């Protein structure tokens, strides 16, 4: 089955469902939309489509979070299903996306098939954010952001999962609002299940198109990563440690009021980001890439703020319970 977590997607949901109809018919799949309480016309659109297409099933996701939406679909509709394909409502997929995933699962025997994610933008700022997220400085060299060759991995953008291992490890942790995919992958790997990053297909994601939206998104990403590290007593990777240092550098720069050299580390970070944006602009022959440096700095700083907020809040809660 296809599972689509959804909330206020009136601008996208009808086009997305129509794009999945042919694959659902070819593969004999049902399409489950778990709506988290949309207040726009999404529910009216879904009701109309479900009435015309018996393959479409609409569920009400009271928990609202995406992980809870997948868990709900598996619980209510997954008993006679071998695997699920997770589809994000605010993204684009090739027509043969589902077919490719199923073929890869059959060929490799993987318990989960993940995909590369290409980020694109339409408006000026969204385009800058997309360039930043596709770059190594923006994504830290994540394999599923780089379009790597097919290989076994620890984590990737969730696409196909077999129901049996998904249930065996307990599904998504619904306390996670962000980074729930990496947290589930940690438990899958710890239980001996295998994750395959396919190079046969990919999805296209559209980033936030405002500074506030991008900042909030990466603030949440940083909190989610900190939760993951705390839950599993894991060591952060180097590509996570580096952006985590941005907030401490910014705090240290305040000492420049007394010692000028205290601002040097933060200044170096700013210079690196700006120079990287210039290099991207020249390399891609796209002046909009120059703004990618601003998007990268927003992403790094917001991620760092979210990371340390979660770390300190968790430590405070731990002290109160002891």
Coordinates of N, CA, C and O in Angstrom, one line a residue, residues 50-139:
X50 N -12.0 9.7 -3.1 CA -12.3 8.4 -2.5 C -13.6 7.8 -3.0 O -13.7 6.6 -3.2
X51 N -14.6 8.7 -3.2 CA -15.9 8.2 -3.7 C -15.7 7.7 -5.2 O -16.4 6.7 -5.5
X52 N -14.9 8.3 -5.9 CA -14.7 7.9 -7.3 C -13.7 6.8 -7.5 O -13.8 6.0 -8.5
X53 N -12.8 6.6 -6.5 CA -11.7 5.6 -6.7 C -11.7 4.8 -5.4 O -11.2 5.2 -4.3
X54 N -12.2 3.5 -5.4 CA -12.2 2.7 -4.2 C -10.9 2.3 -3.7 O -10.8 1.8 -2.6
X55 N -9.8 2.5 -4.4 CA -8.5 2.2 -3.9 C -8.0 3.2 -2.9 O -7.1 3.0 -2.1
X56 N -8.6 4.4 -2.9 CA -8.2 5.5 -2.0 C -9.0 5.4 -0.7 O -10.2 5.3 -0.6
X57 N -8.3 5.3 0.4 CA -8.8 5.2 1.8 C -8.3 6.4 2.6 O -7.1 6.7 2.6
X58 N -9.2 7.1 3.3 CA -8.9 8.3 4.1 C -9.0 8.0 5.5 O -10.1 7.5 6.0
X59 N -8.0 8.2 6.3 CA -8.0 8.0 7.8 C -7.8 9.3 8.5 O -7.1 10.2 7.9
X60 N -8.3 9.4 9.7 CA -8.0 10.6 10.5 C -6.9 10.4 11.5 O -7.0 9.5 12.4
X61 N -5.8 11.1 11.3 CA -4.6 11.0 12.2 C -4.7 12.0 13.3 O -4.3 13.2 13.2
X62 N -5.2 11.6 14.5 CA -5.4 12.5 15.6 C -4.1 13.0 16.1 O -4.0 14.1 16.7
X63 N -3.0 12.2 16.0 CA -1.7 12.6 16.5 C -1.0 13.6 15.6 O 0.0 14.3 16.0
X64 N -1.5 13.8 14.4 CA -1.0 14.8 13.4 C 0.4 14.5 12.9 O 0.7 14.8 11.7
X65 N 1.3 13.9 13.6 CA 2.6 13.7 13.2 C 2.7 12.7 12.1 O 1.9 11.8 12.0
X66 N 3.8 12.8 11.2 CA 3.9 11.9 10.1 C 4.1 10.5 10.5 O 3.5 9.6 9.9
X67 N 5.0 10.3 11.5 CA 5.2 8.9 12.0 C 3.9 8.3 12.5 O 3.7 7.1 12.2
X68 N 3.1 9.0 13.2 CA 1.8 8.5 13.7 C 0.9 8.2 12.5 O 0.1 7.2 12.6
X69 N 1.0 8.9 11.4 CA 0.1 8.6 10.3 C 0.5 7.3 9.7 O -0.4 6.5 9.3
X70 N 1.8 7.0 9.6 CA 2.2 5.7 9.0 C 1.8 4.6 10.0 O 1.3 3.5 9.5
X71 N 2.0 4.7 11.2 CA 1.6 3.7 12.2 C 0.1 3.4 12.2 O -0.3 2.3 12.2
X72 N -0.7 4.5 12.0 CA -2.1 4.3 12.0 C -2.5 3.5 10.7 O -3.4 2.6 10.8
X73 N -1.9 3.8 9.6 CA -2.2 3.1 8.4 C -1.9 1.6 8.5 O -2.6 0.7 8.1
X74 N -0.7 1.3 9.1 CA -0.3 -0.1 9.2 C -1.2 -0.8 10.2 O -1.6 -1.9 9.9
X75 N -1.6 -0.1 11.2 CA -2.5 -0.7 12.2 C -3.9 -1.0 11.6 O -4.4 -2.1 11.9
X76 N -4.4 -0.1 10.9 CA -5.8 -0.3 10.4 C -6.0 -0.9 9.1 O -7.0 -1.5 8.8
X77 N -4.9 -0.8 8.2 CA -5.1 -1.3 6.8 C -4.0 -2.2 6.4 O -4.0 -2.7 5.3
X78 N -3.0 -2.5 7.3 CA -1.8 -3.2 6.9 C -1.8 -4.7 7.1 O -0.8 -5.3 6.9
X79 N -2.9 -5.3 7.6 CA -2.8 -6.7 8.0 C -2.6 -7.7 6.8 O -2.0 -8.7 6.9
X80 N -3.1 -7.3 5.6 CA -2.9 -8.2 4.4 C -2.0 -7.6 3.4 O -2.0 -7.9 2.2
X81 N -1.0 -6.8 3.9 CA -0.1 -6.0 3.0 C 1.3 -6.5 3.3 O 1.7 -6.7 4.5
X82 N 2.1 -6.7 2.3 CA 3.5 -7.1 2.4 C 4.4 -5.9 2.7 O 5.4 -6.0 3.5
X83 N 4.2 -4.8 2.1 CA 5.1 -3.6 2.2 C 4.3 -2.3 2.1 O 3.2 -2.3 1.5
X84 N 4.8 -1.2 2.6 CA 4.2 0.1 2.4 C 5.2 1.0 1.7 O 6.4 0.8 1.8
X85 N 4.7 1.9 1.0 CA 5.5 2.9 0.3 C 5.1 4.3 0.9 O 3.9 4.7 0.7
X86 N 6.0 5.0 1.5 CA 5.7 6.3 2.1 C 5.9 7.4 1.0 O 6.9 7.5 0.4
X87 N 4.8 8.2 0.9 CA 4.8 9.3 -0.1 C 4.6 10.6 0.7 O 3.6 10.6 1.5
X88 N 5.4 11.6 0.5 CA 5.2 12.9 1.1 C 4.3 13.7 0.2 O 4.5 13.8 -1.0
X89 N 3.3 14.4 0.8 CA 2.3 15.1 0.0 C 2.9 16.3 -0.7 O 2.4 16.7 -1.7
X90 N 4.0 16.9 -0.1 CA 4.5 18.1 -0.7 C 5.8 17.8 -1.5 O 6.9 18.4 -1.2
X91 N 5.7 16.9 -2.4 CA 6.9 16.5 -3.2 C 6.4 15.9 -4.5 O 5.2 15.7 -4.8
X92 N 7.3 15.7 -5.4 CA 7.0 15.1 -6.8 C 7.8 13.8 -6.9 O 8.9 13.6 -6.4
X93 N 7.1 12.9 -7.7 CA 7.7 11.6 -7.9 C 7.5 11.2 -9.4 O 6.6 11.5 -10.0
X94 N 8.5 10.4 -9.9 CA 8.4 9.9 -11.3 C 7.2 8.9 -11.3 O 6.8 8.3 -10.3
X95 N 6.7 8.7 -12.5 CA 5.5 7.9 -12.7 C 5.8 6.4 -12.3 O 4.9 5.7 -11.9
X96 N 7.0 6.0 -12.5 CA 7.4 4.6 -12.1 C 8.0 4.5 -10.8 O 8.7 3.4 -10.5
X97 N 7.8 5.4 -9.9 CA 8.5 5.4 -8.6 C 8.1 4.2 -7.8 O 9.0 3.5 -7.3
X98 N 6.9 3.8 -7.7 CA 6.5 2.6 -6.9 C 7.0 1.4 -7.6 O 7.4 0.4 -6.9
X99 N 6.9 1.3 -8.9 CA 7.4 0.1 -9.6 C 8.8 -0.2 -9.3 O 9.3 -1.3 -9.1
X100 N 9.6 0.9 -9.4 CA 11.1 0.8 -9.2 C 11.4 0.3 -7.8 O 12.3 -0.5 -7.6
X101 N 10.7 0.9 -6.8 CA 10.9 0.5 -5.4 C 10.6 -1.0 -5.2 O 11.4 -1.7 -4.5
X102 N 9.5 -1.4 -5.7 CA 9.1 -2.8 -5.5 C 10.1 -3.8 -6.2 O 10.5 -4.8 -5.6
X103 N 10.5 -3.4 -7.4 CA 11.5 -4.2 -8.1 C 12.8 -4.3 -7.3 O 13.5 -5.3 -7.2
X104 N 13.3 -3.2 -6.8 CA 14.5 -3.1 -6.0 C 14.4 -4.0 -4.7 O 15.3 -4.7 -4.3
X105 N 13.2 -3.9 -4.1 CA 13.0 -4.8 -2.9 C 13.1 -6.2 -3.2 O 13.7 -7.1 -2.5
X106 N 12.5 -6.6 -4.4 CA 12.5 -8.0 -4.8 C 13.9 -8.4 -5.2 O 14.4 -9.6 -4.9
X107 N 14.7 -7.6 -5.9 CA 16.0 -7.9 -6.4 C 17.0 -8.0 -5.2 O 17.8 -9.0 -5.2
X108 N 17.0 -7.1 -4.3 CA 18.0 -7.0 -3.2 C 17.6 -7.8 -2.0 O 18.5 -8.2 -1.2
X109 N 16.3 -8.0 -1.8 CA 15.8 -8.7 -0.6 C 15.9 -7.7 0.6 O 15.9 -8.2 1.8
X110 N 16.0 -6.4 0.4 CA 16.1 -5.4 1.4 C 14.8 -5.4 2.3 O 13.7 -5.6 1.8
X111 N 15.0 -5.0 3.5 CA 13.8 -4.8 4.4 C 13.3 -3.4 4.3 O 12.1 -3.2 4.5
X112 N 14.1 -2.5 3.8 CA 13.7 -1.1 3.6 C 14.5 -0.6 2.4 O 15.7 -0.9 2.2
X113 N 13.8 0.1 1.5 CA 14.4 0.7 0.3 C 14.3 2.2 0.4 O 13.1 2.7 0.5
X114 N 15.4 2.9 0.5 CA 15.3 4.4 0.7 C 15.8 5.0 -0.6 O 16.4 4.3 -1.5
X115 N 15.6 6.3 -0.8 CA 15.9 7.0 -2.1 C 16.7 8.2 -1.8 O 16.7 8.8 -0.7
X116 N 17.3 8.7 -2.9 CA 17.9 10.0 -2.9 C 16.9 11.1 -3.1 O 15.8 10.8 -3.7
X117 N 17.1 12.2 -2.5 CA 16.2 13.3 -2.5 C 16.9 14.5 -3.2 O 17.9 15.0 -2.8
X118 N 16.3 15.0 -4.3 CA 16.8 16.1 -5.0 C 15.9 17.3 -4.7 O 14.6 17.2 -4.7
X119 N 16.5 18.4 -4.2 CA 15.7 19.6 -3.8 C 15.7 20.6 -4.9 O 16.7 20.9 -5.5
X120 N 14.5 21.1 -5.2 CA 14.3 22.1 -6.3 C 13.5 23.3 -5.7 O 12.8 23.2 -4.7
X121 N 13.7 24.5 -6.3 CA 13.0 25.7 -5.9 C 12.4 26.4 -7.0 O 12.9 26.3 -8.2
X122 N 11.4 27.2 -6.8 CA 10.7 28.0 -7.8 C 11.0 29.5 -7.5 O 11.4 30.2 -8.4
X123 N 10.6 30.0 -6.3 CA 10.9 31.4 -6.0 C 12.4 31.6 -5.8 O 13.2 30.6 -5.7
X124 N 12.8 32.9 -5.7 CA 14.2 33.2 -5.6 C 14.8 32.6 -4.3 O 15.8 31.9 -4.4
X125 N 14.2 32.8 -3.2 CA 14.7 32.3 -1.9 C 14.6 30.7 -1.9 O 15.5 30.1 -1.4
X126 N 13.5 30.2 -2.4 CA 13.4 28.7 -2.4 C 14.4 28.1 -3.3 O 15.0 27.0 -2.9
X127 N 14.8 28.7 -4.4 CA 15.8 28.2 -5.2 C 17.2 28.3 -4.5 O 18.0 27.3 -4.6
X128 N 17.4 29.3 -3.8 CA 18.7 29.4 -3.0 C 18.7 28.4 -1.9 O 19.8 27.7 -1.7
X129 N 17.6 28.1 -1.3 CA 17.5 27.1 -0.2 C 17.8 25.7 -0.8 O 18.4 24.8 -0.3
X130 N 17.2 25.5 -2.0 CA 17.4 24.2 -2.7 C 18.8 24.0 -3.1 O 19.4 22.9 -2.9
X131 N 19.5 25.0 -3.6 CA 20.9 24.8 -3.9 C 21.7 24.5 -2.7 O 22.6 23.7 -2.7
X132 N 21.4 25.2 -1.6 CA 22.1 25.0 -0.3 C 21.9 23.6 0.1 O 22.9 22.9 0.6
X133 N 20.7 23.1 0.1 CA 20.4 21.7 0.6 C 21.0 20.6 -0.3 O 21.3 19.5 0.2
X134 N 21.2 20.9 -1.6 CA 21.8 20.0 -2.5 C 23.3 20.0 -2.4 O 24.0 19.1 -2.9
X135 N 23.9 21.0 -1.7 CA 25.4 21.1 -1.6 C 25.9 20.3 -0.4 O 25.2 20.1 0.6
X136 N 27.2 20.0 -0.4 CA 27.8 19.3 0.7 C 27.9 20.2 2.0 O 27.7 19.7 3.1
X137 N 28.0 21.5 1.8 CA 28.0 22.4 3.0 C 26.6 22.4 3.6 O 26.5 22.5 4.9
X138 N 25.6 22.2 2.8 CA 24.2 22.2 3.4 C 23.7 20.9 3.9 O 22.9 20.9 4.8
X139 N 24.2 19.8 3.3 CA 23.7 18.5 3.7 C 24.7 17.6 4.4 O 24.4 16.5 4.8

